[in-house]
Tab-separated table of C-alpha atoms in Angstrom:
chain	number	residue	atom	x	y	z
A	1	UNK	CA	183.946	192.907	-60.697
A	2	UNK	CA	180.655	193.691	-58.985
A	3	UNK	CA	178.691	192.974	-62.163
A	4	UNK	CA	180.381	189.614	-62.543
A	5	UNK	CA	179.219	188.621	-59.060
A	6	UNK	CA	175.517	188.757	-59.844
A	7	UNK	CA	175.402	185.922	-62.372
A	8	UNK	CA	177.473	183.773	-59.995
A	9	UNK	CA	175.019	184.373	-57.135
A	10	UNK	CA	172.098	183.678	-59.456
A	11	UNK	CA	173.649	180.400	-60.575
A	12	UNK	CA	174.182	179.357	-56.945
A	13	UNK	CA	170.581	180.191	-56.037
A	14	UNK	CA	169.258	178.282	-59.059
A	15	UNK	CA	171.457	175.306	-58.131
A	16	UNK	CA	170.053	175.207	-54.586
A	17	UNK	CA	166.466	175.494	-55.842
A	18	UNK	CA	167.053	172.769	-58.416
A	19	UNK	CA	168.579	170.496	-55.793
A	20	UNK	CA	165.572	171.091	-53.578
A	21	UNK	CA	163.215	170.165	-56.390
A	22	UNK	CA	165.111	166.990	-57.164
A	23	UNK	CA	165.418	165.957	-53.536
A	24	UNK	CA	161.783	166.493	-52.731
A	25	UNK	CA	160.340	167.108	-49.236
A	26	UNK	CA	163.250	169.413	-48.443
A	27	UNK	CA	165.714	166.549	-48.004
A	28	UNK	CA	168.398	168.055	-50.245
A	29	UNK	CA	171.743	166.370	-49.857
A	30	UNK	CA	170.231	163.654	-47.658
A	31	UNK	CA	172.198	160.414	-47.910
A	32	UNK	CA	170.158	157.226	-48.122
A	33	UNK	CA	171.617	154.186	-46.366
A	34	UNK	CA	170.402	150.679	-45.508
A	35	UNK	CA	171.209	148.846	-42.288
A	36	UNK	CA	170.974	145.053	-42.409
A	37	UNK	CA	170.105	143.573	-39.023
A	38	UNK	CA	170.012	139.875	-38.143
A	39	UNK	CA	168.253	139.530	-34.793
A	40	UNK	CA	166.560	137.087	-32.468
A	41	UNK	CA	162.831	136.739	-32.969
A	42	UNK	CA	162.229	137.865	-29.380
A	43	UNK	CA	163.820	141.232	-30.241
A	44	UNK	CA	161.345	141.967	-33.045
A	45	UNK	CA	159.032	144.266	-31.085
A	46	UNK	CA	161.619	146.433	-29.280
A	47	UNK	CA	163.834	146.599	-32.385
A	48	UNK	CA	160.928	147.785	-34.533
A	49	UNK	CA	160.377	150.686	-32.150
A	50	UNK	CA	164.112	151.373	-31.894
A	51	UNK	CA	164.468	151.463	-35.660
A	52	UNK	CA	161.556	153.868	-36.106
A	53	UNK	CA	163.033	156.200	-33.509
A	54	UNK	CA	166.580	155.905	-34.842
A	55	UNK	CA	165.414	156.662	-38.391
A	56	UNK	CA	164.028	160.015	-37.181
A	57	UNK	CA	167.159	160.659	-35.115
A	58	UNK	CA	169.454	159.885	-38.058
A	59	UNK	CA	167.525	162.127	-40.409
A	60	UNK	CA	167.563	165.051	-37.975
A	61	UNK	CA	171.060	164.642	-36.524
A	62	UNK	CA	173.169	162.634	-38.956
A	63	UNK	CA	171.745	163.793	-42.270
A	64	UNK	CA	171.003	160.196	-43.255
A	65	UNK	CA	167.750	158.646	-44.407
A	66	UNK	CA	167.927	155.101	-43.018
A	67	UNK	CA	166.108	152.046	-44.324
A	68	UNK	CA	166.239	148.856	-42.262
A	69	UNK	CA	166.454	145.353	-43.682
A	70	UNK	CA	165.581	143.060	-40.774
A	71	UNK	CA	165.885	139.303	-40.667
A	72	UNK	CA	164.343	137.809	-37.521
A	73	UNK	CA	165.270	134.218	-36.780
A	74	UNK	CA	166.495	131.932	-34.070
A	75	UNK	CA	169.790	133.305	-32.752
A	76	UNK	CA	171.816	130.268	-33.816
A	77	UNK	CA	170.420	130.682	-37.316
A	78	UNK	CA	171.197	134.424	-37.228
A	79	UNK	CA	174.854	133.799	-36.405
A	80	UNK	CA	175.190	130.986	-38.943
A	81	UNK	CA	173.950	133.292	-41.715
A	82	UNK	CA	177.222	135.153	-41.190
A	83	UNK	CA	179.573	132.283	-40.342
A	84	UNK	CA	178.232	129.519	-42.613
A	85	UNK	CA	176.337	131.265	-45.404
A	86	UNK	CA	178.656	134.253	-45.830
A	87	UNK	CA	175.832	136.783	-45.621
A	88	UNK	CA	176.735	140.327	-44.611
A	89	UNK	CA	175.017	142.154	-41.762
A	90	UNK	CA	175.581	145.493	-40.057
A	91	UNK	CA	174.210	144.327	-36.697
A	92	UNK	CA	173.842	140.851	-35.220
A	93	UNK	CA	171.757	140.732	-32.021
A	94	UNK	CA	171.144	137.417	-30.278
A	95	UNK	CA	169.192	136.089	-27.311
A	96	UNK	CA	172.225	134.160	-26.021
A	97	UNK	CA	175.317	136.357	-25.989
A	98	UNK	CA	177.647	133.337	-25.714
A	99	UNK	CA	176.934	132.491	-29.363
A	100	UNK	CA	179.050	135.501	-30.373
A	101	UNK	CA	182.330	134.549	-28.626
A	102	UNK	CA	181.647	130.868	-29.346
A	103	UNK	CA	180.917	131.134	-33.080
A	104	UNK	CA	181.888	134.633	-34.326
A	105	UNK	CA	185.056	135.641	-32.445
A	106	UNK	CA	187.735	136.125	-33.767
A	107	UNK	CA	187.013	135.534	-37.458
A	108	UNK	CA	183.808	137.505	-37.851
A	109	UNK	CA	183.885	140.054	-35.045
A	110	UNK	CA	186.253	141.204	-32.312
A	111	UNK	CA	183.819	142.605	-29.744
A	112	UNK	CA	180.340	142.133	-28.299
A	113	UNK	CA	178.065	143.824	-25.770
A	114	UNK	CA	175.594	142.253	-23.336
A	115	UNK	CA	172.557	144.473	-22.925
A	116	UNK	CA	169.311	142.739	-21.871
A	117	UNK	CA	167.895	139.829	-19.876
A	118	UNK	CA	164.724	137.732	-19.834
A	119	UNK	CA	163.135	134.631	-18.323
A	120	UNK	CA	161.291	131.549	-19.579
A	121	UNK	CA	157.554	131.377	-18.863
A	122	UNK	CA	154.709	129.166	-20.073
A	123	UNK	CA	152.180	131.183	-22.096
A	124	UNK	CA	148.603	130.392	-23.075
A	125	UNK	CA	145.141	131.904	-23.622
A	126	UNK	CA	141.758	131.442	-21.971
A	127	UNK	CA	140.980	128.925	-24.738
A	128	UNK	CA	143.863	126.643	-23.715
A	129	UNK	CA	142.799	123.373	-22.086
A	130	UNK	CA	142.800	123.625	-18.273
A	131	UNK	CA	143.681	127.324	-18.473
A	132	UNK	CA	141.820	128.140	-15.257
A	133	UNK	CA	143.603	125.356	-13.410
A	134	UNK	CA	146.964	126.491	-14.781
A	135	UNK	CA	146.306	129.990	-13.412
A	136	UNK	CA	145.090	128.716	-10.047
A	137	UNK	CA	147.779	126.056	-9.580
A	138	UNK	CA	150.856	127.018	-11.627
A	139	UNK	CA	152.936	124.511	-9.652
A	140	UNK	CA	151.066	121.772	-11.545
A	141	UNK	CA	152.281	123.001	-14.923
A	142	UNK	CA	154.168	119.831	-15.851
A	143	UNK	CA	151.231	117.632	-14.850
A	144	UNK	CA	148.845	119.724	-16.952
A	145	UNK	CA	151.141	119.651	-20.000
A	146	UNK	CA	151.381	115.849	-19.708
A	147	UNK	CA	147.604	115.282	-19.767
A	148	UNK	CA	145.993	113.580	-22.786
A	149	UNK	CA	144.738	116.082	-25.352
A	150	UNK	CA	146.921	118.945	-24.117
A	151	UNK	CA	149.399	120.279	-26.685
A	152	UNK	CA	152.471	122.387	-26.052
A	153	UNK	CA	155.372	123.753	-28.034
A	154	UNK	CA	158.875	125.144	-27.961
A	155	UNK	CA	161.245	126.372	-30.629
A	156	UNK	CA	163.918	124.306	-32.378
A	157	UNK	CA	166.976	123.908	-30.111
A	158	UNK	CA	169.173	123.706	-33.218
A	159	UNK	CA	168.168	127.172	-34.357
A	160	UNK	CA	166.978	129.093	-31.352
A	161	UNK	CA	168.198	129.715	-27.786
A	162	UNK	CA	164.610	129.803	-26.530
A	163	UNK	CA	164.322	126.227	-27.768
A	164	UNK	CA	167.380	124.858	-26.023
A	165	UNK	CA	166.594	126.916	-22.956
A	166	UNK	CA	163.049	125.500	-22.833
A	167	UNK	CA	164.451	121.977	-22.986
A	168	UNK	CA	166.957	122.783	-20.227
A	169	UNK	CA	164.163	124.274	-18.106
A	170	UNK	CA	162.325	120.949	-18.319
A	171	UNK	CA	165.501	119.100	-17.303
A	172	UNK	CA	166.097	121.500	-14.393
A	173	UNK	CA	162.501	120.755	-13.351
A	174	UNK	CA	163.566	117.124	-12.776
A	175	UNK	CA	165.907	118.251	-10.015
A	176	UNK	CA	163.641	120.929	-8.567
A	177	UNK	CA	160.461	118.823	-8.324
A	178	UNK	CA	162.193	115.434	-8.039
A	179	UNK	CA	159.871	114.195	-10.788
A	180	UNK	CA	160.655	112.799	-14.294
A	181	UNK	CA	159.483	115.977	-16.027
A	182	UNK	CA	162.032	115.807	-18.866
A	183	UNK	CA	161.294	112.166	-19.679
A	184	UNK	CA	157.528	112.724	-19.613
A	185	UNK	CA	157.440	115.931	-21.663
A	186	UNK	CA	160.505	115.722	-23.915
A	187	UNK	CA	161.835	112.174	-24.329
A	188	UNK	CA	158.420	110.549	-24.776
A	189	UNK	CA	157.426	113.069	-27.465
A	190	UNK	CA	160.655	113.824	-29.373
A	191	UNK	CA	164.068	112.317	-30.166
A	192	UNK	CA	165.764	114.773	-27.782
A	193	UNK	CA	167.240	112.727	-24.937
A	194	UNK	CA	169.411	112.789	-21.809
A	195	UNK	CA	172.550	110.645	-22.100
A	196	UNK	CA	173.415	110.590	-18.397
A	197	UNK	CA	175.584	113.721	-18.411
A	198	UNK	CA	173.842	116.176	-20.719
A	199	UNK	CA	170.823	116.639	-22.959
A	200	UNK	CA	171.322	115.844	-26.643
A	201	UNK	CA	169.385	117.665	-29.377
A	202	UNK	CA	170.018	115.736	-32.631
A	203	UNK	CA	170.674	117.743	-35.780
A	204	UNK	CA	167.312	116.597	-37.140
A	205	UNK	CA	164.647	116.947	-34.457
A	206	UNK	CA	161.873	114.385	-34.787
A	207	UNK	CA	158.453	114.553	-33.171
A	208	UNK	CA	156.889	111.250	-32.162
A	209	UNK	CA	153.251	112.370	-31.915
A	210	UNK	CA	150.955	115.371	-32.209
A	211	UNK	CA	151.349	116.450	-28.579
A	212	UNK	CA	154.397	118.638	-29.202
A	213	UNK	CA	154.873	121.352	-31.809
A	214	UNK	CA	158.358	122.661	-32.664
A	215	UNK	CA	159.017	125.695	-34.880
A	216	UNK	CA	162.239	127.451	-36.011
A	217	UNK	CA	161.891	130.362	-33.592
A	218	UNK	CA	159.843	130.987	-30.482
A	219	UNK	CA	157.727	133.775	-31.978
A	220	UNK	CA	156.501	131.357	-34.703
A	221	UNK	CA	154.489	129.620	-31.983
A	222	UNK	CA	152.719	132.781	-30.829
A	223	UNK	CA	150.131	132.751	-33.620
A	224	UNK	CA	149.376	129.064	-33.008
A	225	UNK	CA	148.543	129.750	-29.363
A	226	UNK	CA	146.596	132.908	-30.192
A	227	UNK	CA	144.494	130.982	-32.747
A	228	UNK	CA	143.783	128.189	-30.265
A	229	UNK	CA	145.508	125.459	-32.301
A	230	UNK	CA	148.180	125.092	-29.601
A	231	UNK	CA	147.449	125.120	-25.868
A	232	UNK	CA	150.741	126.179	-24.286
A	233	UNK	CA	154.277	127.142	-25.232
A	234	UNK	CA	157.567	127.979	-23.591
A	235	UNK	CA	158.440	131.585	-24.350
A	236	UNK	CA	160.290	134.605	-23.033
A	237	UNK	CA	158.312	136.687	-20.563
A	238	UNK	CA	158.804	139.839	-22.655
A	239	UNK	CA	157.182	138.211	-25.708
A	240	UNK	CA	154.225	136.966	-23.644
A	241	UNK	CA	153.752	140.515	-22.308
A	242	UNK	CA	154.083	142.119	-25.748
A	243	UNK	CA	151.364	139.833	-27.136
A	244	UNK	CA	149.071	140.153	-24.107
A	245	UNK	CA	149.137	136.406	-23.488
A	246	UNK	CA	148.344	134.776	-20.170
A	247	UNK	CA	151.381	133.122	-18.640
A	248	UNK	CA	152.693	131.500	-15.508
A	249	UNK	CA	156.102	132.218	-14.081
A	250	UNK	CA	158.351	129.364	-13.039
A	251	UNK	CA	160.477	129.071	-9.880
A	252	UNK	CA	163.781	130.958	-10.009
A	253	UNK	CA	165.565	127.615	-9.771
A	254	UNK	CA	164.436	126.764	-13.306
A	255	UNK	CA	163.369	129.968	-15.126
A	256	UNK	CA	166.935	131.045	-16.078
A	257	UNK	CA	166.288	134.558	-14.805
A	258	UNK	CA	168.204	134.763	-11.542
A	259	UNK	CA	171.950	135.461	-11.674
A	260	UNK	CA	172.235	134.144	-8.102
A	261	UNK	CA	171.122	130.748	-9.412
A	262	UNK	CA	173.865	130.473	-12.027
A	263	UNK	CA	175.593	127.579	-10.248
A	264	UNK	CA	172.307	125.704	-9.894
A	265	UNK	CA	171.471	126.182	-13.577
A	266	UNK	CA	174.904	124.924	-14.614
A	267	UNK	CA	174.083	121.353	-13.567
A	268	UNK	CA	172.256	121.054	-16.918
A	269	UNK	CA	173.838	121.326	-20.373
A	270	UNK	CA	172.724	120.528	-23.913
A	271	UNK	CA	174.630	119.348	-26.980
A	272	UNK	CA	173.335	121.101	-30.105
A	273	UNK	CA	173.487	118.995	-33.254
A	274	UNK	CA	173.536	121.937	-35.665
A	275	UNK	CA	176.710	123.460	-34.222
A	276	UNK	CA	178.227	120.430	-32.434
A	277	UNK	CA	178.623	122.728	-29.407
A	278	UNK	CA	177.607	121.959	-25.833
A	279	UNK	CA	175.832	124.796	-24.041
A	280	UNK	CA	175.551	124.994	-20.258
A	281	UNK	CA	172.382	126.430	-18.740
A	282	UNK	CA	172.940	129.957	-17.462
A	283	UNK	CA	170.962	133.149	-16.824
A	284	UNK	CA	169.455	134.578	-20.025
A	285	UNK	CA	171.570	137.421	-21.411
A	286	UNK	CA	171.280	139.043	-24.853
A	287	UNK	CA	174.284	140.146	-26.888
A	288	UNK	CA	174.971	142.371	-29.894
A	289	UNK	CA	177.877	143.015	-32.220
A	290	UNK	CA	178.876	144.713	-35.463
A	291	UNK	CA	180.639	142.211	-37.750
A	292	UNK	CA	184.080	143.088	-39.103
A	293	UNK	CA	182.800	143.232	-42.689
A	294	UNK	CA	179.628	145.198	-41.927
A	295	UNK	CA	178.694	147.005	-45.167
A	296	UNK	CA	177.750	150.167	-43.281
A	297	UNK	CA	179.919	150.019	-40.169
A	298	UNK	CA	179.887	153.722	-39.308
A	299	UNK	CA	176.094	153.948	-39.320
A	300	UNK	CA	175.849	150.568	-37.574
A	301	UNK	CA	177.903	151.962	-34.689
A	302	UNK	CA	175.569	154.980	-34.543
A	303	UNK	CA	172.617	152.592	-34.213
A	304	UNK	CA	174.514	150.643	-31.561
A	305	UNK	CA	175.066	153.876	-29.616
A	306	UNK	CA	171.329	154.541	-29.777
A	307	UNK	CA	170.540	150.999	-28.597
A	308	UNK	CA	173.034	151.038	-25.708
A	309	UNK	CA	172.127	154.499	-24.402
A	310	UNK	CA	169.153	155.935	-22.527
A	311	UNK	CA	166.873	155.531	-25.557
A	312	UNK	CA	167.497	151.808	-25.818
A	313	UNK	CA	166.989	151.360	-22.101
A	314	UNK	CA	163.656	153.213	-22.307
A	315	UNK	CA	162.425	151.283	-25.355
A	316	UNK	CA	163.187	147.927	-23.738
A	317	UNK	CA	161.454	148.940	-20.516
A	318	UNK	CA	158.411	150.050	-22.512
A	319	UNK	CA	158.389	146.599	-24.103
A	320	UNK	CA	158.579	144.678	-20.800
A	321	UNK	CA	162.198	143.556	-21.088
A	322	UNK	CA	164.893	144.167	-18.485
A	323	UNK	CA	167.911	146.136	-19.711
A	324	UNK	CA	171.424	145.726	-18.330
A	325	UNK	CA	172.600	149.120	-17.102
A	326	UNK	CA	175.201	149.978	-18.028
A	327	UNK	CA	175.634	147.446	-20.824
A	328	UNK	CA	178.872	145.447	-20.576
A	329	UNK	CA	181.308	145.166	-23.503
A	330	UNK	CA	184.050	142.629	-24.216
A	331	UNK	CA	186.930	142.464	-26.689
A	332	UNK	CA	188.249	145.248	-28.929
A	333	UNK	CA	185.476	147.660	-28.021
A	334	UNK	CA	185.036	150.480	-30.598
A	335	UNK	CA	185.844	153.958	-29.286
A	336	UNK	CA	182.409	155.133	-30.427
A	337	UNK	CA	180.610	153.163	-27.697
A	338	UNK	CA	183.142	153.136	-24.869
A	339	UNK	CA	181.443	155.977	-22.996
A	340	UNK	CA	178.147	154.021	-22.947
A	341	UNK	CA	179.379	150.657	-21.665
A	342	UNK	CA	181.372	149.044	-18.930
A	343	UNK	CA	184.372	147.451	-20.618
A	344	UNK	CA	185.374	144.003	-19.348
A	345	UNK	CA	188.217	141.790	-20.511
C-alpha cells in the first residue's frame, strides 16, 4: 500500500507543476472574467482608478483576473443602449439617477443606488477670450458668453444629463438675474426653446451659428477648450478639477448643487426629444445599478460593493467629487450590498 502511494503523490506534484507552467506568472486556477460597464462620461476618471484598484483586489481576494470593457457616453445614451439597443452590461452608472427608475425599472433592473453629487460650473483656459475678466467678475459670465467672437459649448441634452442641466442652468439664470439669459444664449443660437411652461429640446438639435458647440457628452468638449478652439463650456466641477481647467462657480440658486435649493430648481423643467420625457431641474445626484440580465452579475455585485464602500468614497474624494455617505439604495436591494447602503423605499 505504501509503495502504491508514491506514484500517486508524484502524479499530483507533476500536475501542480504543469498547471503552474500553463497558467504562467503563478496564476494557476485563476478565473478570467470581463465586466462590461456603461457609464457617464464624467465618471471616466474615478472609474478608471476604481477599476485598476478593484482588479488587484479581485485577483488577491476573489481569485479572479478581471478585464473591464468600458463604454463612456452621455447617461441617456448609456441607458438606451440597454433599453433600446438590447446591449448587455454588468454595471450602468449615470450622472442623473432618475434615468434608472424612469427608463430601466421594472423591465431592466429592480434596484438602484445613489452615490455621488456634483455641480455645474463654466470652465475655460487662460487662452479663452476675456478669461481675466471672467475670473475677476464671474457674475458677468452670461454677458461675456454673449459677446461677439466668444464661443461656448454644452453637451447634447438628448444624450447627456450635463447637457440638459446646462440648458436648465441658463433658464434658472433668467429668474436669478432677472435678465433674458436663456433667450440670449440658447434660443438665439439653437432650436432649443422655452414654450411658456418648460424648455423643449427637439430630438434633432440644430445650431444656428458658430457661436455654440454641442457634442454628445460633456467630456467631448474638454479637448476643444484645452486646444483653444472653444472658449468656454458648461461642465461638472469634478471634470474641470480633474483636467486642471480654470472655472467659475455659479450661485447656488442655479448651479444644481444645493439640496436646500431643490424647490427653487424645480421651477424649471425640460422636455427631452430623444426619450419624450420631461425632466425637472433638481440637485445633481449620480446613480448606479446592475441590470437583471447582467452577464456577470456576481462579479458585478462585488465591484458595486467596492464602489459603495470606503474605497469608492476615497477614490471619488481623490478625484474632486463629493460622495454620498452612506449611499442610498432603492427597490429590491441585493443582500450583498445591504450592509453598505441606507435602504429607502
